């Protein structure tokens, strides 16, 4: 009895092991293809769930089909021959329907083989159409052009790009020096314009002042012509009054009558 129980248990264990060898699981966010030892890579793609295979003959190959990020740095040249350093960040995932072709023609490391190459190709092609200054002022247009060209290029390899963005953009030391020199020249030009405007303002003020003085002189001359010597006599009377007022307040001044003499007690 015990012998039969052991035999049954052994057969059951072997059967379970055989069944497990015939089954494989595909987790969410994954897809599988089958490599057959005799027929090669099968064209069918299997989604999440439990699937059957022929042990020792068929092997499942599991792909991650969720979006994954990757940053690709590129150094290239602009239209005006300036060195440009860029970093492109992309979110990508493979086309599940093309997994057999991707595995056969590229391999499991398709992202390592394809993405750096096509990013470098597209960035160099797009950046070469713009001057260094345009890459800054027209950054949105550059990003859109890169995204359109790169999306089309990646799809030829069975790769979908979910998001593309330029996360870094810088220029070589020569461009930095050129920008600094341009800023200095602009500052000098502004300073020179300020001095010119100031000189013109001062010149205009001097001319206006001279014209005002000349007009005042003309007005005085006309006034003198109208009143003749009366104004001069008036000024003399005003001056005499002022002198008399000053002398009246002085203790050392003695007034003498106009038509009478004065006897002085002089020693004999």
GROMACS .gro file of C-alpha atoms in nm:
model
  268
    1UNK     CA    1   0.000   0.000   0.000
    2UNK     CA    2   0.277   0.234   0.090
    3UNK     CA    3   0.463   0.133  -0.222
    4UNK     CA    4   0.165   0.217  -0.440
    5UNK     CA    5   0.123   0.554  -0.268
    6UNK     CA    6   0.486   0.639  -0.327
    7UNK     CA    7   0.457   0.538  -0.691
    8UNK     CA    8   0.148   0.751  -0.741
    9UNK     CA    9   0.312   1.046  -0.571
   10UNK     CA   10   0.618   1.005  -0.790
   11UNK     CA   11   0.414   0.987  -1.108
   12UNK     CA   12   0.217   1.293  -1.000
   13UNK     CA   13   0.537   1.485  -0.930
   14UNK     CA   14   0.677   1.395  -1.270
   15UNK     CA   15   0.352   1.489  -1.436
   16UNK     CA   16   0.343   1.824  -1.257
   17UNK     CA   17   0.704   1.885  -1.352
   18UNK     CA   18   0.629   1.801  -1.714
   19UNK     CA   19   0.329   2.030  -1.715
   20UNK     CA   20   0.535   2.313  -1.566
   21UNK     CA   21   0.791   2.261  -1.838
   22UNK     CA   22   0.514   2.306  -2.094
   23UNK     CA   23   0.389   2.633  -1.945
   24UNK     CA   24   0.536   2.982  -1.921
   25UNK     CA   25   0.399   3.310  -1.788
   26UNK     CA   26   0.400   3.656  -1.945
   27UNK     CA   27   0.362   3.938  -1.692
   28UNK     CA   28   0.174   4.268  -1.748
   29UNK     CA   29   0.378   4.511  -1.958
   30UNK     CA   30   0.554   4.224  -2.136
   31UNK     CA   31   0.514   4.028  -2.458
   32UNK     CA   32   0.667   3.700  -2.570
   33UNK     CA   33   0.776   3.533  -2.889
   34UNK     CA   34   0.879   3.172  -2.939
   35UNK     CA   35   1.210   3.047  -3.071
   36UNK     CA   36   1.172   2.697  -3.218
   37UNK     CA   37   1.483   2.481  -3.248
   38UNK     CA   38   1.365   2.356  -3.587
   39UNK     CA   39   1.155   2.641  -3.731
   40UNK     CA   40   1.338   2.938  -3.585
   41UNK     CA   41   1.156   3.247  -3.456
   42UNK     CA   42   0.779   3.209  -3.475
   43UNK     CA   43   0.573   3.497  -3.611
   44UNK     CA   44   0.320   3.487  -3.328
   45UNK     CA   45   0.335   3.733  -3.037
   46UNK     CA   46   0.190   3.636  -2.697
   47UNK     CA   47   0.054   3.888  -2.447
   48UNK     CA   48   0.023   3.863  -2.070
   49UNK     CA   49  -0.101   3.536  -1.925
   50UNK     CA   50   0.003   3.167  -1.919
   51UNK     CA   51   0.095   2.996  -2.247
   52UNK     CA   52   0.213   2.650  -2.360
   53UNK     CA   53   0.534   2.547  -2.531
   54UNK     CA   54   0.710   2.227  -2.631
   55UNK     CA   55   0.986   2.162  -2.375
   56UNK     CA   56   1.344   2.140  -2.506
   57UNK     CA   57   1.226   2.248  -2.853
   58UNK     CA   58   1.061   2.585  -2.795
   59UNK     CA   59   1.194   2.867  -2.574
   60UNK     CA   60   0.997   3.181  -2.487
   61UNK     CA   61   1.171   3.518  -2.535
   62UNK     CA   62   1.022   3.789  -2.315
   63UNK     CA   63   1.024   4.158  -2.418
   64UNK     CA   64   0.948   4.459  -2.198
   65UNK     CA   65   0.698   4.662  -2.402
   66UNK     CA   66   0.646   4.943  -2.148
   67UNK     CA   67   0.777   5.296  -2.217
   68UNK     CA   68   1.134   5.344  -2.098
   69UNK     CA   69   1.348   5.659  -2.086
   70UNK     CA   70   1.685   5.708  -2.249
   71UNK     CA   71   1.914   6.012  -2.278
   72UNK     CA   72   2.146   6.046  -2.577
   73UNK     CA   73   2.421   6.315  -2.584
   74UNK     CA   74   2.532   6.446  -2.924
   75UNK     CA   75   2.799   6.695  -3.033
   76UNK     CA   76   2.746   6.850  -3.375
   77UNK     CA   77   2.786   7.173  -3.572
   78UNK     CA   78   2.545   7.455  -3.656
   79UNK     CA   79   2.494   7.628  -3.990
   80UNK     CA   80   2.749   7.897  -3.894
   81UNK     CA   81   3.002   7.628  -3.793
   82UNK     CA   82   2.960   7.667  -3.416
   83UNK     CA   83   3.007   7.362  -3.194
   84UNK     CA   84   2.674   7.256  -3.038
   85UNK     CA   85   2.631   7.014  -2.748
   86UNK     CA   86   2.285   6.863  -2.706
   87UNK     CA   87   2.122   6.596  -2.492
   88UNK     CA   88   1.801   6.438  -2.616
   89UNK     CA   89   1.571   6.254  -2.376
   90UNK     CA   90   1.326   6.007  -2.530
   91UNK     CA   91   1.057   5.768  -2.404
   92UNK     CA   92   1.031   5.461  -2.625
   93UNK     CA   93   0.880   5.116  -2.651
   94UNK     CA   94   0.888   4.849  -2.920
   95UNK     CA   95   0.600   4.780  -3.154
   96UNK     CA   96   0.460   4.451  -3.011
   97UNK     CA   97   0.349   4.328  -3.352
   98UNK     CA   98   0.706   4.358  -3.485
   99UNK     CA   99   0.885   4.178  -3.201
  100UNK     CA  100   0.977   3.873  -3.415
  101UNK     CA  101   1.136   4.102  -3.677
  102UNK     CA  102   1.312   4.312  -3.409
  103UNK     CA  103   1.456   4.000  -3.244
  104UNK     CA  104   1.564   3.847  -3.575
  105UNK     CA  105   1.720   4.157  -3.733
  106UNK     CA  106   1.844   4.357  -3.433
  107UNK     CA  107   1.830   4.158  -3.111
  108UNK     CA  108   1.711   4.204  -2.755
  109UNK     CA  109   1.936   4.510  -2.714
  110UNK     CA  110   1.764   4.693  -2.999
  111UNK     CA  111   1.761   5.022  -2.805
  112UNK     CA  112   2.140   5.015  -2.759
  113UNK     CA  113   2.196   4.941  -3.125
  114UNK     CA  114   1.943   5.174  -3.286
  115UNK     CA  115   1.857   5.477  -3.070
  116UNK     CA  116   2.205   5.638  -3.034
  117UNK     CA  117   2.265   5.598  -3.407
  118UNK     CA  118   1.940   5.751  -3.532
  119UNK     CA  119   1.942   6.029  -3.269
  120UNK     CA  120   2.292   6.131  -3.381
  121UNK     CA  121   2.187   6.119  -3.746
  122UNK     CA  122   1.869   6.326  -3.702
  123UNK     CA  123   2.019   6.586  -3.468
  124UNK     CA  124   2.311   6.652  -3.700
  125UNK     CA  125   2.075   6.688  -3.996
  126UNK     CA  126   1.837   6.929  -3.819
  127UNK     CA  127   2.094   7.143  -3.631
  128UNK     CA  128   2.292   7.201  -3.952
  129UNK     CA  129   1.993   7.400  -4.085
  130UNK     CA  130   2.011   7.665  -3.810
  131UNK     CA  131   2.260   7.929  -3.696
  132UNK     CA  132   2.370   7.917  -3.333
  133UNK     CA  133   2.151   8.215  -3.242
  134UNK     CA  134   1.850   8.058  -3.417
  135UNK     CA  135   1.889   7.741  -3.211
  136UNK     CA  136   1.817   7.958  -2.906
  137UNK     CA  137   1.546   8.187  -3.043
  138UNK     CA  138   1.370   7.910  -3.240
  139UNK     CA  139   1.412   7.624  -2.994
  140UNK     CA  140   1.049   7.511  -3.026
  141UNK     CA  141   1.078   7.484  -3.403
  142UNK     CA  142   1.403   7.288  -3.368
  143UNK     CA  143   1.243   7.050  -3.115
  144UNK     CA  144   0.941   6.990  -3.338
  145UNK     CA  145   1.159   6.922  -3.641
  146UNK     CA  146   1.374   6.678  -3.443
  147UNK     CA  147   1.065   6.501  -3.304
  148UNK     CA  148   0.903   6.460  -3.648
  149UNK     CA  149   1.216   6.330  -3.820
  150UNK     CA  150   1.319   6.103  -3.533
  151UNK     CA  151   0.971   5.952  -3.495
  152UNK     CA  152   0.962   5.858  -3.865
  153UNK     CA  153   1.314   5.717  -3.850
  154UNK     CA  154   1.249   5.505  -3.540
  155UNK     CA  155   0.928   5.357  -3.678
  156UNK     CA  156   1.125   5.200  -3.964
  157UNK     CA  157   1.294   4.983  -3.697
  158UNK     CA  158   0.973   4.899  -3.513
  159UNK     CA  159   1.028   5.147  -3.229
  160UNK     CA  160   0.762   5.391  -3.109
  161UNK     CA  161   0.872   5.719  -2.949
  162UNK     CA  162   0.623   5.843  -2.687
  163UNK     CA  163   0.804   6.165  -2.592
  164UNK     CA  164   1.105   6.359  -2.722
  165UNK     CA  165   1.264   6.663  -2.558
  166UNK     CA  166   1.592   6.854  -2.573
  167UNK     CA  167   1.710   6.867  -2.211
  168UNK     CA  168   2.049   7.030  -2.270
  169UNK     CA  169   2.176   7.280  -2.526
  170UNK     CA  170   2.514   7.453  -2.504
  171UNK     CA  171   2.780   7.591  -2.735
  172UNK     CA  172   3.158   7.584  -2.757
  173UNK     CA  173   3.394   7.832  -2.592
  174UNK     CA  174   3.434   8.029  -2.916
  175UNK     CA  175   3.063   8.106  -2.930
  176UNK     CA  176   3.064   8.212  -2.564
  177UNK     CA  177   3.351   8.454  -2.636
  178UNK     CA  178   3.170   8.588  -2.942
  179UNK     CA  179   2.853   8.649  -2.739
  180UNK     CA  180   3.054   8.827  -2.469
  181UNK     CA  181   3.227   9.048  -2.727
  182UNK     CA  182   2.893   9.133  -2.885
  183UNK     CA  183   2.749   9.231  -2.546
  184UNK     CA  184   3.049   9.454  -2.475
  185UNK     CA  185   3.015   9.619  -2.817
  186UNK     CA  186   2.646   9.682  -2.757
  187UNK     CA  187   2.720   9.839  -2.419
  188UNK     CA  188   2.984  10.065  -2.577
  189UNK     CA  189   2.741  10.165  -2.850
  190UNK     CA  190   2.475  10.251  -2.592
  191UNK     CA  191   2.724  10.457  -2.393
  192UNK     CA  192   2.838  10.646  -2.706
  193UNK     CA  193   2.479  10.718  -2.804
  194UNK     CA  194   2.411  10.852  -2.454
  195UNK     CA  195   2.707  11.093  -2.479
  196UNK     CA  196   2.597  11.209  -2.825
  197UNK     CA  197   2.241  11.271  -2.708
  198UNK     CA  198   2.370  11.455  -2.400
  199UNK     CA  199   2.595  11.679  -2.614
  200UNK     CA  200   2.308  11.756  -2.851
  201UNK     CA  201   2.082  11.843  -2.557
  202UNK     CA  202   2.344  12.075  -2.405
  203UNK     CA  203   2.399  12.239  -2.743
  204UNK     CA  204   2.026  12.299  -2.784
  205UNK     CA  205   2.005  12.441  -2.430
  206UNK     CA  206   2.295  12.680  -2.502
  207UNK     CA  207   2.131  12.799  -2.823
  208UNK     CA  208   1.801  12.858  -2.647
  209UNK     CA  209   1.975  13.050  -2.366
  210UNK     CA  210   2.162  13.269  -2.616
  211UNK     CA  211   1.845  13.336  -2.809
  212UNK     CA  212   1.671  13.430  -2.482
  213UNK     CA  213   1.951  13.675  -2.388
  214UNK     CA  214   1.938  13.834  -2.733
  215UNK     CA  215   1.561  13.873  -2.709
  216UNK     CA  216   1.592  14.032  -2.364
  217UNK     CA  217   1.854  14.276  -2.494
  218UNK     CA  218   1.624  14.374  -2.780
  219UNK     CA  219   1.338  14.434  -2.540
  220UNK     CA  220   1.555  14.657  -2.315
  221UNK     CA  221   1.678  14.849  -2.614
  222UNK     CA  222   1.323  14.913  -2.729
  223UNK     CA  223   1.224  15.024  -2.378
  224UNK     CA  224   1.513  15.272  -2.361
  225UNK     CA  225   1.417  15.408  -2.701
  226UNK     CA  226   1.060  15.471  -2.582
  227UNK     CA  227   1.134  15.645  -2.248
  228UNK     CA  228   1.453  15.827  -2.348
  229UNK     CA  229   1.647  15.978  -2.055
  230UNK     CA  230   1.358  15.951  -1.809
  231UNK     CA  231   1.455  15.601  -1.704
  232UNK     CA  232   1.816  15.707  -1.643
  233UNK     CA  233   1.701  16.003  -1.426
  234UNK     CA  234   1.473  15.765  -1.232
  235UNK     CA  235   1.762  15.531  -1.165
  236UNK     CA  236   1.975  15.830  -1.046
  237UNK     CA  237   1.703  15.941  -0.803
  238UNK     CA  238   1.668  15.588  -0.667
  239UNK     CA  239   2.046  15.570  -0.618
  240UNK     CA  240   2.052  15.912  -0.443
  241UNK     CA  241   1.776  15.802  -0.204
  242UNK     CA  242   1.965  15.488  -0.119
  243UNK     CA  243   2.288  15.689  -0.051
  244UNK     CA  244   2.102  15.943   0.167
  245UNK     CA  245   1.943  15.666   0.368
  246UNK     CA  246   2.280  15.508   0.432
  247UNK     CA  247   2.437  15.843   0.538
  248UNK     CA  248   2.148  15.929   0.771
  249UNK     CA  249   2.219  15.625   0.975
  250UNK     CA  250   2.586  15.710   1.021
  251UNK     CA  251   2.701  15.905   1.335
  252UNK     CA  252   3.009  16.059   1.170
  253UNK     CA  253   2.818  16.261   0.914
  254UNK     CA  254   2.734  16.637   0.967
  255UNK     CA  255   2.495  16.817   0.737
  256UNK     CA  256   2.583  17.176   0.630
  257UNK     CA  257   2.333  17.421   0.497
  258UNK     CA  258   2.364  17.479   0.132
  259UNK     CA  259   2.376  17.869   0.129
  260UNK     CA  260   2.538  17.949   0.468
  261UNK     CA  261   2.898  17.933   0.575
  262UNK     CA  262   3.027  17.792   0.896
  263UNK     CA  263   3.270  17.966   1.138
  264UNK     CA  264   3.534  17.744   1.289
  265UNK     CA  265   3.703  17.837   1.622
  266UNK     CA  266   4.057  17.830   1.507
  267UNK     CA  267   4.344  17.929   1.741
  268UNK     CA  268   4.502  18.271   1.671
   0.00000   0.00000   0.00000
